mmCIF file with all atom_site columns, C-alpha atoms in Angstrom:
data_model
loop_
_atom_site.group_PDB
_atom_site.id
_atom_site.type_symbol
_atom_site.label_atom_id
_atom_site.label_alt_id
_atom_site.label_comp_id
_atom_site.label_asym_id
_atom_site.label_entity_id
_atom_site.label_seq_id
_atom_site.pdbx_PDB_ins_code
_atom_site.Cartn_x
_atom_site.Cartn_y
_atom_site.Cartn_z
_atom_site.occupancy
_atom_site.B_iso_or_equiv
_atom_site.pdbx_formal_charge
_atom_site.auth_seq_id
_atom_site.auth_comp_id
_atom_site.auth_asym_id
_atom_site.auth_atom_id
_atom_site.pdbx_PDB_model_num
ATOM 1   C CA . ASP A 1 1   ? 0.000   0.000   0.000   1.00 0.00 ? 30  ASP A CA 1
ATOM 2   C CA . ALA A 1 2   ? 1.092   3.568   -0.677  1.00 0.00 ? 31  ALA A CA 1
ATOM 3   C CA . LYS A 1 3   ? 2.020   5.504   2.428   1.00 0.00 ? 32  LYS A CA 1
ATOM 4   C CA . THR A 1 4   ? -0.009  8.388   3.744   1.00 0.00 ? 33  THR A CA 1
ATOM 5   C CA . THR A 1 5   ? 0.989   11.435  5.746   1.00 0.00 ? 34  THR A CA 1
ATOM 6   C CA . GLN A 1 6   ? -1.348  13.030  8.257   1.00 0.00 ? 35  GLN A CA 1
ATOM 7   C CA . PRO A 1 7   ? -0.902  15.668  10.953  1.00 0.00 ? 36  PRO A CA 1
ATOM 8   C CA . THR A 1 8   ? -0.401  14.134  14.368  1.00 0.00 ? 37  THR A CA 1
ATOM 9   C CA . SER A 1 9   ? -3.195  16.104  15.983  1.00 0.00 ? 38  SER A CA 1
ATOM 10  C CA . MET A 1 10  ? -5.849  18.733  15.309  1.00 0.00 ? 39  MET A CA 1
ATOM 11  C CA . ASP A 1 11  ? -8.388  20.662  17.330  1.00 0.00 ? 40  ASP A CA 1
ATOM 12  C CA . CYS A 1 12  ? -11.855 21.740  16.313  1.00 0.00 ? 41  CYS A CA 1
ATOM 13  C CA . ALA A 1 13  ? -14.608 23.684  18.028  1.00 0.00 ? 42  ALA A CA 1
ATOM 14  C CA . GLU A 1 14  ? -17.906 21.909  18.564  1.00 0.00 ? 43  GLU A CA 1
ATOM 15  C CA . GLY A 1 15  ? -20.403 22.739  15.820  1.00 0.00 ? 44  GLY A CA 1
ATOM 16  C CA . ARG A 1 16  ? -17.732 23.808  13.356  1.00 0.00 ? 45  ARG A CA 1
ATOM 17  C CA . ALA A 1 17  ? -16.508 21.856  10.358  1.00 0.00 ? 46  ALA A CA 1
ATOM 18  C CA . ALA A 1 18  ? -13.490 19.631  10.913  1.00 0.00 ? 47  ALA A CA 1
ATOM 19  C CA . ASN A 1 19  ? -11.188 19.353  7.895   1.00 0.00 ? 48  ASN A CA 1
ATOM 20  C CA . LEU A 1 20  ? -8.650  16.562  8.140   1.00 0.00 ? 49  LEU A CA 1
ATOM 21  C CA . PRO A 1 21  ? -5.926  16.518  5.480   1.00 0.00 ? 50  PRO A CA 1
ATOM 22  C CA . CYS A 1 22  ? -4.041  13.541  4.102   1.00 0.00 ? 51  CYS A CA 1
ATOM 23  C CA . ASN A 1 23  ? -1.173  13.327  1.650   1.00 0.00 ? 52  ASN A CA 1
ATOM 24  C CA . HIS A 1 24  ? -0.773  10.225  -0.511  1.00 0.00 ? 53  HIS A CA 1
ATOM 25  C CA . SER A 1 25  ? 1.571   11.383  -3.228  1.00 0.00 ? 54  SER A CA 1
ATOM 26  C CA . THR A 1 26  ? 2.579   7.859   -4.348  1.00 0.00 ? 55  THR A CA 1
ATOM 27  C CA . ILE A 1 27  ? -0.953  6.533   -4.737  1.00 0.00 ? 56  ILE A CA 1
ATOM 28  C CA . SER A 1 28  ? -1.463  4.143   -7.638  1.00 0.00 ? 57  SER A CA 1
ATOM 29  C CA . GLY A 1 29  ? -4.263  4.303   -10.153 1.00 0.00 ? 58  GLY A CA 1
ATOM 30  C CA . ASN A 1 30  ? -6.084  1.309   -8.675  1.00 0.00 ? 59  ASN A CA 1
ATOM 31  C CA . GLU A 1 31  ? -5.852  2.442   -5.063  1.00 0.00 ? 60  GLU A CA 1
ATOM 32  C CA . TYR A 1 32  ? -8.750  3.986   -3.224  1.00 0.00 ? 61  TYR A CA 1
ATOM 33  C CA . VAL A 1 33  ? -8.558  6.432   -0.345  1.00 0.00 ? 62  VAL A CA 1
ATOM 34  C CA . TYR A 1 34  ? -10.234 5.100   2.805   1.00 0.00 ? 63  TYR A CA 1
ATOM 35  C CA . TRP A 1 35  ? -10.969 6.870   6.054   1.00 0.00 ? 64  TRP A CA 1
ATOM 36  C CA . TYR A 1 36  ? -11.513 5.137   9.364   1.00 0.00 ? 65  TYR A CA 1
ATOM 37  C CA . ARG A 1 37  ? -11.757 6.518   12.855  1.00 0.00 ? 66  ARG A CA 1
ATOM 38  C CA . GLN A 1 38  ? -11.148 4.977   16.238  1.00 0.00 ? 67  GLN A CA 1
ATOM 39  C CA . ILE A 1 39  ? -12.815 6.288   19.331  1.00 0.00 ? 68  ILE A CA 1
ATOM 40  C CA . HIS A 1 40  ? -10.985 5.490   22.553  1.00 0.00 ? 69  HIS A CA 1
ATOM 41  C CA . SER A 1 41  ? -11.308 1.809   23.578  1.00 0.00 ? 70  SER A CA 1
ATOM 42  C CA . GLN A 1 42  ? -13.373 0.896   20.516  1.00 0.00 ? 71  GLN A CA 1
ATOM 43  C CA . GLY A 1 43  ? -12.568 -0.792  17.240  1.00 0.00 ? 72  GLY A CA 1
ATOM 44  C CA . PRO A 1 44  ? -11.906 1.270   14.108  1.00 0.00 ? 73  PRO A CA 1
ATOM 45  C CA . GLN A 1 45  ? -15.047 2.456   12.351  1.00 0.00 ? 74  GLN A CA 1
ATOM 46  C CA . TYR A 1 46  ? -15.337 2.827   8.595   1.00 0.00 ? 75  TYR A CA 1
ATOM 47  C CA . ILE A 1 47  ? -16.247 6.353   7.495   1.00 0.00 ? 76  ILE A CA 1
ATOM 48  C CA . ILE A 1 48  ? -15.968 6.716   3.736   1.00 0.00 ? 77  ILE A CA 1
ATOM 49  C CA . HIS A 1 49  ? -13.850 5.866   0.709   1.00 0.00 ? 78  HIS A CA 1
ATOM 50  C CA . GLY A 1 50  ? -13.327 7.173   -2.808  1.00 0.00 ? 79  GLY A CA 1
ATOM 51  C CA . LEU A 1 51  ? -11.249 6.782   -5.945  1.00 0.00 ? 80  LEU A CA 1
ATOM 52  C CA . LYS A 1 52  ? -11.166 10.158  -7.654  1.00 0.00 ? 81  LYS A CA 1
ATOM 53  C CA . ASN A 1 53  ? -14.568 11.771  -7.328  1.00 0.00 ? 82  ASN A CA 1
ATOM 54  C CA . ASN A 1 54  ? -15.716 13.559  -4.225  1.00 0.00 ? 83  ASN A CA 1
ATOM 55  C CA . GLU A 1 55  ? -17.897 11.409  -2.013  1.00 0.00 ? 84  GLU A CA 1
ATOM 56  C CA . THR A 1 56  ? -20.474 12.198  0.660   1.00 0.00 ? 85  THR A CA 1
ATOM 57  C CA . ASN A 1 57  ? -22.393 10.038  3.077   1.00 0.00 ? 86  ASN A CA 1
ATOM 58  C CA . GLU A 1 58  ? -24.266 10.549  6.321   1.00 0.00 ? 87  GLU A CA 1
ATOM 59  C CA . MET A 1 59  ? -21.041 10.781  8.299   1.00 0.00 ? 88  MET A CA 1
ATOM 60  C CA . ALA A 1 60  ? -18.677 12.871  6.222   1.00 0.00 ? 89  ALA A CA 1
ATOM 61  C CA . SER A 1 61  ? -17.496 14.207  2.878   1.00 0.00 ? 90  SER A CA 1
ATOM 62  C CA . LEU A 1 62  ? -14.314 13.208  1.106   1.00 0.00 ? 91  LEU A CA 1
ATOM 63  C CA . ILE A 1 63  ? -12.599 15.638  -1.224  1.00 0.00 ? 92  ILE A CA 1
ATOM 64  C CA . ILE A 1 64  ? -9.854  14.183  -3.434  1.00 0.00 ? 93  ILE A CA 1
ATOM 65  C CA . THR A 1 65  ? -7.617  16.489  -5.452  1.00 0.00 ? 94  THR A CA 1
ATOM 66  C CA . GLU A 1 66  ? -7.595  16.096  -9.200  1.00 0.00 ? 95  GLU A CA 1
ATOM 67  C CA . ASP A 1 67  ? -4.071  14.656  -9.199  1.00 0.00 ? 96  ASP A CA 1
ATOM 68  C CA . ARG A 1 68  ? -5.158  12.289  -6.362  1.00 0.00 ? 97  ARG A CA 1
ATOM 69  C CA . LYS A 1 69  ? -2.067  13.101  -4.346  1.00 0.00 ? 98  LYS A CA 1
ATOM 70  C CA . SER A 1 70  ? -4.014  14.413  -1.393  1.00 0.00 ? 99  SER A CA 1
ATOM 71  C CA . SER A 1 71  ? -7.464  14.369  0.133   1.00 0.00 ? 100 SER A CA 1
ATOM 72  C CA . THR A 1 72  ? -9.492  15.996  2.885   1.00 0.00 ? 101 THR A CA 1
ATOM 73  C CA . LEU A 1 73  ? -12.073 14.424  5.141   1.00 0.00 ? 102 LEU A CA 1
ATOM 74  C CA . ILE A 1 74  ? -14.751 16.874  6.204   1.00 0.00 ? 103 ILE A CA 1
ATOM 75  C CA . LEU A 1 75  ? -16.991 16.439  9.225   1.00 0.00 ? 104 LEU A CA 1
ATOM 76  C CA . PRO A 1 76  ? -19.503 19.236  8.588   1.00 0.00 ? 105 PRO A CA 1
ATOM 77  C CA . HIS A 1 77  ? -20.664 19.861  12.162  1.00 0.00 ? 106 HIS A CA 1
ATOM 78  C CA . ALA A 1 78  ? -18.260 18.300  14.621  1.00 0.00 ? 107 ALA A CA 1
ATOM 79  C CA . THR A 1 79  ? -19.586 17.092  17.976  1.00 0.00 ? 108 THR A CA 1
ATOM 80  C CA . LEU A 1 80  ? -17.768 16.010  21.114  1.00 0.00 ? 109 LEU A CA 1
ATOM 81  C CA . ARG A 1 81  ? -18.416 12.401  20.094  1.00 0.00 ? 110 ARG A CA 1
ATOM 82  C CA . ASP A 1 82  ? -16.302 12.919  16.992  1.00 0.00 ? 111 ASP A CA 1
ATOM 83  C CA . THR A 1 83  ? -13.167 13.097  19.148  1.00 0.00 ? 112 THR A CA 1
ATOM 84  C CA . ALA A 1 84  ? -11.121 10.164  17.850  1.00 0.00 ? 113 ALA A CA 1
ATOM 85  C CA . VAL A 1 85  ? -8.042  9.114   15.904  1.00 0.00 ? 114 VAL A CA 1
ATOM 86  C CA . TYR A 1 86  ? -8.730  9.407   12.179  1.00 0.00 ? 115 TYR A CA 1
ATOM 87  C CA . TYR A 1 87  ? -6.835  7.153   9.806   1.00 0.00 ? 116 TYR A CA 1
ATOM 88  C CA . CYS A 1 88  ? -6.355  7.857   6.110   1.00 0.00 ? 117 CYS A CA 1
ATOM 89  C CA . ILE A 1 89  ? -5.458  4.646   4.248   1.00 0.00 ? 118 ILE A CA 1
ATOM 90  C CA . VAL A 1 90  ? -4.946  3.783   0.604   1.00 0.00 ? 119 VAL A CA 1
ATOM 91  C CA . ARG A 1 91  ? -6.103  0.350   -0.445  1.00 0.00 ? 120 ARG A CA 1
ATOM 92  C CA . VAL A 1 92  ? -6.491  -1.602  -3.629  1.00 0.00 ? 121 VAL A CA 1
ATOM 93  C CA . VAL A 1 93  ? -10.106 -2.526  -4.321  1.00 0.00 ? 122 VAL A CA 1
ATOM 94  C CA . GLY A 1 94  ? -10.971 -5.480  -6.505  1.00 0.00 ? 123 GLY A CA 1
ATOM 95  C CA . GLY A 1 95  ? -7.488  -6.921  -6.535  1.00 0.00 ? 124 GLY A CA 1
ATOM 96  C CA . SER A 1 96  ? -5.699  -9.618  -4.559  1.00 0.00 ? 125 SER A CA 1
ATOM 97  C CA . ASN A 1 97  ? -4.158  -7.175  -2.094  1.00 0.00 ? 126 ASN A CA 1
ATOM 98  C CA . TYR A 1 98  ? -7.245  -6.296  -0.101  1.00 0.00 ? 127 TYR A CA 1
ATOM 99  C CA . LYS A 1 99  ? -5.643  -5.843  3.293   1.00 0.00 ? 128 LYS A CA 1
ATOM 100 C CA . LEU A 1 100 ? -5.872  -2.602  5.263   1.00 0.00 ? 129 LEU A CA 1
ATOM 101 C CA . THR A 1 101 ? -2.614  -1.183  6.605   1.00 0.00 ? 130 THR A CA 1
ATOM 102 C CA . PHE A 1 102 ? -2.922  1.580   9.191   1.00 0.00 ? 131 PHE A CA 1
ATOM 103 C CA . GLY A 1 103 ? -0.597  4.565   9.509   1.00 0.00 ? 132 GLY A CA 1
ATOM 104 C CA . LYS A 1 104 ? -0.329  6.771   12.562  1.00 0.00 ? 133 LYS A CA 1
ATOM 105 C CA . GLY A 1 105 ? -3.484  8.807   12.027  1.00 0.00 ? 134 GLY A CA 1
ATOM 106 C CA . THR A 1 106 ? -4.622  12.200  13.300  1.00 0.00 ? 135 THR A CA 1
ATOM 107 C CA . LEU A 1 107 ? -5.991  12.678  16.790  1.00 0.00 ? 136 LEU A CA 1
ATOM 108 C CA . LEU A 1 108 ? -8.934  15.043  16.389  1.00 0.00 ? 137 LEU A CA 1
ATOM 109 C CA . THR A 1 109 ? -10.070 16.702  19.576  1.00 0.00 ? 138 THR A CA 1
ATOM 110 C CA . VAL A 1 110 ? -13.419 18.470  19.442  1.00 0.00 ? 139 VAL A CA 1
ATOM 111 C CA . ASN A 1 111 ? -13.623 21.140  22.120  1.00 0.00 ? 140 ASN A CA 1
ATOM 112 C CA . PRO A 1 112 ? -16.826 22.521  23.674  1.00 0.00 ? 141 PRO A CA 1
ATOM 113 C CA . ASP B 2 1   ? -27.825 -5.843  13.457  1.00 0.00 ? 10  ASP B CA 1
ATOM 114 C CA . ALA B 2 2   ? -25.110 -7.634  11.521  1.00 0.00 ? 11  ALA B CA 1
ATOM 115 C CA . MET B 2 3   ? -21.857 -7.214  13.349  1.00 0.00 ? 12  MET B CA 1
ATOM 116 C CA . VAL B 2 4   ? -18.488 -8.455  14.520  1.00 0.00 ? 13  VAL B CA 1
ATOM 117 C CA . ILE B 2 5   ? -18.466 -9.661  18.118  1.00 0.00 ? 14  ILE B CA 1
ATOM 118 C CA . GLN B 2 6   ? -15.395 -10.231 20.224  1.00 0.00 ? 15  GLN B CA 1
ATOM 119 C CA . ASN B 2 7   ? -15.402 -12.004 23.544  1.00 0.00 ? 16  ASN B CA 1
ATOM 120 C CA . PRO B 2 8   ? -14.372 -11.294 26.143  1.00 0.00 ? 17  PRO B CA 1
ATOM 121 C CA . ARG B 2 9   ? -13.790 -7.521  26.132  1.00 0.00 ? 18  ARG B CA 1
ATOM 122 C CA . TYR B 2 10  ? -11.099 -7.903  28.766  1.00 0.00 ? 19  TYR B CA 1
ATOM 123 C CA . GLN B 2 11  ? -8.875  -10.939 29.300  1.00 0.00 ? 20  GLN B CA 1
ATOM 124 C CA . VAL B 2 12  ? -6.190  -11.438 31.918  1.00 0.00 ? 21  VAL B CA 1
ATOM 125 C CA . THR B 2 13  ? -3.692  -14.259 31.577  1.00 0.00 ? 22  THR B CA 1
ATOM 126 C CA . GLN B 2 14  ? -0.490  -15.241 33.275  1.00 0.00 ? 23  GLN B CA 1
ATOM 127 C CA . PHE B 2 15  ? 2.930   -15.098 31.715  1.00 0.00 ? 24  PHE B CA 1
ATOM 128 C CA . GLY B 2 16  ? 3.368   -18.261 29.640  1.00 0.00 ? 25  GLY B CA 1
ATOM 129 C CA . LYS B 2 17  ? -0.207  -19.499 30.060  1.00 0.00 ? 26  LYS B CA 1
ATOM 130 C CA . PRO B 2 18  ? -1.955  -20.141 26.723  1.00 0.00 ? 27  PRO B CA 1
ATOM 131 C CA . VAL B 2 19  ? -4.917  -17.944 25.962  1.00 0.00 ? 28  VAL B CA 1
ATOM 132 C CA . THR B 2 20  ? -7.566  -17.943 23.226  1.00 0.00 ? 29  THR B CA 1
ATOM 133 C CA . LEU B 2 21  ? -9.514  -14.941 22.014  1.00 0.00 ? 30  LEU B CA 1
ATOM 134 C CA . SER B 2 22  ? -12.670 -15.383 19.989  1.00 0.00 ? 31  SER B CA 1
ATOM 135 C CA . CYS B 2 23  ? -14.439 -13.526 17.230  1.00 0.00 ? 32  CYS B CA 1
ATOM 136 C CA . SER B 2 24  ? -17.756 -14.156 15.549  1.00 0.00 ? 33  SER B CA 1
ATOM 137 C CA . GLN B 2 25  ? -19.520 -12.410 12.695  1.00 0.00 ? 34  GLN B CA 1
ATOM 138 C CA . THR B 2 26  ? -23.018 -12.274 11.280  1.00 0.00 ? 35  THR B CA 1
ATOM 139 C CA . LEU B 2 27  ? -21.996 -10.489 8.074   1.00 0.00 ? 36  LEU B CA 1
ATOM 140 C CA . ASN B 2 28  ? -21.177 -13.703 6.180   1.00 0.00 ? 37  ASN B CA 1
ATOM 141 C CA . HIS B 2 29  ? -17.921 -12.139 5.030   1.00 0.00 ? 38  HIS B CA 1
ATOM 142 C CA . ASN B 2 30  ? -15.325 -14.440 3.510   1.00 0.00 ? 39  ASN B CA 1
ATOM 143 C CA . VAL B 2 31  ? -12.288 -12.699 5.006   1.00 0.00 ? 40  VAL B CA 1
ATOM 144 C CA . MET B 2 32  ? -11.498 -12.453 8.714   1.00 0.00 ? 41  MET B CA 1
ATOM 145 C CA . TYR B 2 33  ? -8.509  -10.562 10.121  1.00 0.00 ? 42  TYR B CA 1
ATOM 146 C CA . TRP B 2 34  ? -6.686  -10.297 13.433  1.00 0.00 ? 43  TRP B CA 1
ATOM 147 C CA . TYR B 2 35  ? -4.921  -7.073  14.343  1.00 0.00 ? 44  TYR B CA 1
ATOM 148 C CA . GLN B 2 36  ? -2.786  -6.262  17.364  1.00 0.00 ? 45  GLN B CA 1
ATOM 149 C CA . GLN B 2 37  ? -2.864  -2.730  18.755  1.00 0.00 ? 46  GLN B CA 1
ATOM 150 C CA . LYS B 2 38  ? -0.463  -1.727  21.474  1.00 0.00 ? 47  LYS B CA 1
ATOM 151 C CA . SER B 2 39  ? -0.925  1.389   23.548  1.00 0.00 ? 48  SER B CA 1
ATOM 152 C CA . SER B 2 40  ? -0.779  4.625   21.522  1.00 0.00 ? 49  SER B CA 1
ATOM 153 C CA . GLN B 2 41  ? 0.027   2.725   18.314  1.00 0.00 ? 50  GLN B CA 1
ATOM 154 C CA . ALA B 2 42  ? -1.903  1.980   15.151  1.00 0.00 ? 51  ALA B CA 1
ATOM 155 C CA . PRO B 2 43  ? -3.436  -1.465  14.613  1.00 0.00 ? 52  PRO B CA 1
ATOM 156 C CA . LYS B 2 44  ? -0.981  -3.964  13.119  1.00 0.00 ? 53  LYS B CA 1
ATOM 157 C CA . LEU B 2 45  ? -2.168  -6.886  11.011  1.00 0.00 ? 54  LEU B CA 1
ATOM 158 C CA . LEU B 2 46  ? -1.130  -10.291 12.366  1.00 0.00 ? 55  LEU B CA 1
ATOM 159 C CA . PHE B 2 47  ? -2.842  -12.574 9.841   1.00 0.00 ? 56  PHE B CA 1
ATOM 160 C CA . HIS B 2 48  ? -6.063  -13.173 8.010   1.00 0.00 ? 57  HIS B CA 1
ATOM 161 C CA . TYR B 2 49  ? -8.199  -15.932 6.567   1.00 0.00 ? 58  TYR B CA 1
ATOM 162 C CA . TYR B 2 50  ? -9.639  -15.768 3.074   1.00 0.00 ? 59  TYR B CA 1
ATOM 163 C CA . ASP B 2 51  ? -12.278 -18.464 3.393   1.00 0.00 ? 60  ASP B CA 1
ATOM 164 C CA . LYS B 2 52  ? -10.191 -21.335 4.804   1.00 0.00 ? 61  LYS B CA 1
ATOM 165 C CA . ASP B 2 53  ? -6.887  -20.106 3.439   1.00 0.00 ? 62  ASP B CA 1
ATOM 166 C CA . PHE B 2 54  ? -4.622  -18.804 6.184   1.00 0.00 ? 63  PHE B CA 1
ATOM 167 C CA . ASN B 2 55  ? -2.358  -15.846 5.364   1.00 0.00 ? 64  ASN B CA 1
ATOM 168 C CA . ASN B 2 56  ? 0.323   -14.958 7.876   1.00 0.00 ? 65  ASN B CA 1
ATOM 169 C CA . GLU B 2 57  ? 2.122   -11.602 7.907   1.00 0.00 ? 66  GLU B CA 1
ATOM 170 C CA . ALA B 2 58  ? 5.875   -12.024 7.564   1.00 0.00 ? 67  ALA B CA 1
ATOM 171 C CA . ASP B 2 59  ? 6.696   -10.471 10.926  1.00 0.00 ? 68  ASP B CA 1
ATOM 172 C CA . THR B 2 60  ? 4.023   -12.176 13.018  1.00 0.00 ? 69  THR B CA 1
ATOM 173 C CA . PRO B 2 61  ? 5.705   -14.217 15.779  1.00 0.00 ? 70  PRO B CA 1
ATOM 174 C CA . ASP B 2 62  ? 5.185   -17.991 15.811  1.00 0.00 ? 71  ASP B CA 1
ATOM 175 C CA . ASN B 2 63  ? 3.667   -17.579 19.267  1.00 0.00 ? 72  ASN B CA 1
ATOM 176 C CA . PHE B 2 64  ? 0.489   -16.383 17.550  1.00 0.00 ? 73  PHE B CA 1
ATOM 177 C CA . GLN B 2 65  ? -1.778  -18.886 15.826  1.00 0.00 ? 74  GLN B CA 1
ATOM 178 C CA . SER B 2 66  ? -5.287  -18.754 14.452  1.00 0.00 ? 75  SER B CA 1
ATOM 179 C CA . ARG B 2 67  ? -8.158  -21.084 13.689  1.00 0.00 ? 76  ARG B CA 1
ATOM 180 C CA . ARG B 2 68  ? -11.257 -20.606 11.604  1.00 0.00 ? 77  ARG B CA 1
ATOM 181 C CA . PRO B 2 69  ? -13.568 -23.592 12.049  1.00 0.00 ? 78  PRO B CA 1
ATOM 182 C CA . ASN B 2 70  ? -16.353 -22.085 9.953   1.00 0.00 ? 79  ASN B CA 1
ATOM 183 C CA . THR B 2 71  ? -17.358 -18.872 8.198   1.00 0.00 ? 80  THR B CA 1
ATOM 184 C CA . SER B 2 72  ? -18.707 -17.246 11.336  1.00 0.00 ? 81  SER B CA 1
ATOM 185 C CA . PHE B 2 73  ? -15.962 -17.881 13.872  1.00 0.00 ? 82  PHE B CA 1
ATOM 186 C CA . CYS B 2 74  ? -12.261 -17.164 14.135  1.00 0.00 ? 83  CYS B CA 1
ATOM 187 C CA . PHE B 2 75  ? -9.925  -17.678 17.091  1.00 0.00 ? 84  PHE B CA 1
ATOM 188 C CA . LEU B 2 76  ? -6.597  -16.167 18.041  1.00 0.00 ? 85  LEU B CA 1
ATOM 189 C CA . ASP B 2 77  ? -4.362  -18.449 20.102  1.00 0.00 ? 86  ASP B CA 1
ATOM 190 C CA . ILE B 2 78  ? -1.355  -17.116 21.953  1.00 0.00 ? 87  ILE B CA 1
ATOM 191 C CA . ARG B 2 79  ? 0.663   -20.141 22.946  1.00 0.00 ? 88  ARG B CA 1
ATOM 192 C CA . SER B 2 80  ? 2.960   -18.599 25.540  1.00 0.00 ? 89  SER B CA 1
ATOM 193 C CA . PRO B 2 81  ? 2.037   -14.996 26.258  1.00 0.00 ? 90  PRO B CA 1
ATOM 194 C CA . GLY B 2 82  ? 4.809   -12.657 27.240  1.00 0.00 ? 91  GLY B CA 1
ATOM 195 C CA . LEU B 2 83  ? 4.540   -9.264  28.861  1.00 0.00 ? 92  LEU B CA 1
ATOM 196 C CA . GLY B 2 84  ? 5.075   -7.701  25.443  1.00 0.00 ? 93  GLY B CA 1
ATOM 197 C CA . ASP B 2 85  ? 1.915   -9.336  24.123  1.00 0.00 ? 94  ASP B CA 1
ATOM 198 C CA . ALA B 2 86  ? -0.288  -7.153  26.283  1.00 0.00 ? 95  ALA B CA 1
ATOM 199 C CA . ALA B 2 87  ? -2.403  -5.231  23.785  1.00 0.00 ? 96  ALA B CA 1
ATOM 200 C CA . MET B 2 88  ? -5.825  -4.730  22.292  1.00 0.00 ? 97  MET B CA 1
ATOM 201 C CA . TYR B 2 89  ? -6.615  -7.494  19.794  1.00 0.00 ? 98  TYR B CA 1
ATOM 202 C CA . LEU B 2 90  ? -9.015  -6.502  17.045  1.00 0.00 ? 99  LEU B CA 1
ATOM 203 C CA . CYS B 2 91  ? -10.964 -8.812  14.783  1.00 0.00 ? 100 CYS B CA 1
ATOM 204 C CA . ALA B 2 92  ? -12.266 -7.543  11.459  1.00 0.00 ? 101 ALA B CA 1
ATOM 205 C CA . THR B 2 93  ? -14.138 -8.943  8.489   1.00 0.00 ? 102 THR B CA 1
ATOM 206 C CA . SER B 2 94  ? -14.564 -8.017  4.855   1.00 0.00 ? 103 SER B CA 1
ATOM 207 C CA . ARG B 2 95  ? -15.980 -9.407  1.669   1.00 0.00 ? 104 ARG B CA 1
ATOM 208 C CA . LYS B 2 96  ? -13.425 -10.098 -1.006  1.00 0.00 ? 105 LYS B CA 1
ATOM 209 C CA . GLY B 2 97  ? -14.749 -9.920  -4.516  1.00 0.00 ? 106 GLY B CA 1
ATOM 210 C CA . PRO B 2 98  ? -14.793 -7.700  -7.586  1.00 0.00 ? 107 PRO B CA 1
ATOM 211 C CA . ASP B 2 99  ? -15.539 -4.826  -5.254  1.00 0.00 ? 108 ASP B CA 1
ATOM 212 C CA . ASN B 2 100 ? -13.756 -5.505  -1.962  1.00 0.00 ? 109 ASN B CA 1
ATOM 213 C CA . SER B 2 101 ? -15.896 -4.236  0.882   1.00 0.00 ? 110 SER B CA 1
ATOM 214 C CA . PRO B 2 102 ? -14.607 -2.035  3.692   1.00 0.00 ? 111 PRO B CA 1
ATOM 215 C CA . LEU B 2 103 ? -13.399 -3.844  6.795   1.00 0.00 ? 112 LEU B CA 1
ATOM 216 C CA . HIS B 2 104 ? -15.790 -4.084  9.717   1.00 0.00 ? 113 HIS B CA 1
ATOM 217 C CA . PHE B 2 105 ? -14.170 -4.235  13.130  1.00 0.00 ? 114 PHE B CA 1
ATOM 218 C CA . GLY B 2 106 ? -15.218 -5.597  16.480  1.00 0.00 ? 115 GLY B CA 1
ATOM 219 C CA . ASN B 2 107 ? -14.607 -3.619  19.642  1.00 0.00 ? 116 ASN B CA 1
ATOM 220 C CA . GLY B 2 108 ? -11.589 -5.691  20.535  1.00 0.00 ? 117 GLY B CA 1
ATOM 221 C CA . THR B 2 109 ? -10.329 -7.752  23.446  1.00 0.00 ? 118 THR B CA 1
ATOM 222 C CA . ARG B 2 110 ? -7.873  -6.049  25.761  1.00 0.00 ? 119 ARG B CA 1
ATOM 223 C CA . LEU B 2 111 ? -5.333  -8.609  26.927  1.00 0.00 ? 120 LEU B CA 1
ATOM 224 C CA . THR B 2 112 ? -3.371  -8.138  30.131  1.00 0.00 ? 121 THR B CA 1
ATOM 225 C CA . VAL B 2 113 ? -0.434  -10.430 30.914  1.00 0.00 ? 122 VAL B CA 1
ATOM 226 C CA . THR B 2 114 ? 0.576   -10.693 34.556  1.00 0.00 ? 123 THR B CA 1
#
């Protein structure tokens, strides 16, 4: 899997949008960008994934740059329960290498 | 709700005493994974099963073994736990196919070695 680079930590005020960046400059054409988060003492939770188009679901939006070398996860209205470690991961979909390899992630702290 | 269930949530074992952690799933996924997560670190893949085919990561110690008796269940066996094996152990599942599904994780078993 291509490596990703994320800030170690970020803060966000409750009710504001949280924008979490990720660099994946060596991403291959068949690799998707996945986002997971892990709330303290729980298992990682899938958030969203995308290939090259922007994606939105009930949890978040994913913005991928046109050259696919970076992306941003957007939580539109952060709550205290969104405090977690957020992992940006690139992963082949549809191929034989389907494993998920975690990097260090970003600790997002949502403040009241 | 379909889910991945790990039991127990907390497990205490003695140094050198074999221990087994269990995972079950109701998602009918064909791939099951075991990850190890030590304090303040990211989850690290130990091995996975694709159906009945076992796939070990190159750096997983021999002390760790796994069994998958059927689609729904997977076990992690630690033959002789050391103090360094204290960690959260996470089970995950996914569906491998033309469109590999995201991984679904259980809430983990936190293992303490005394």
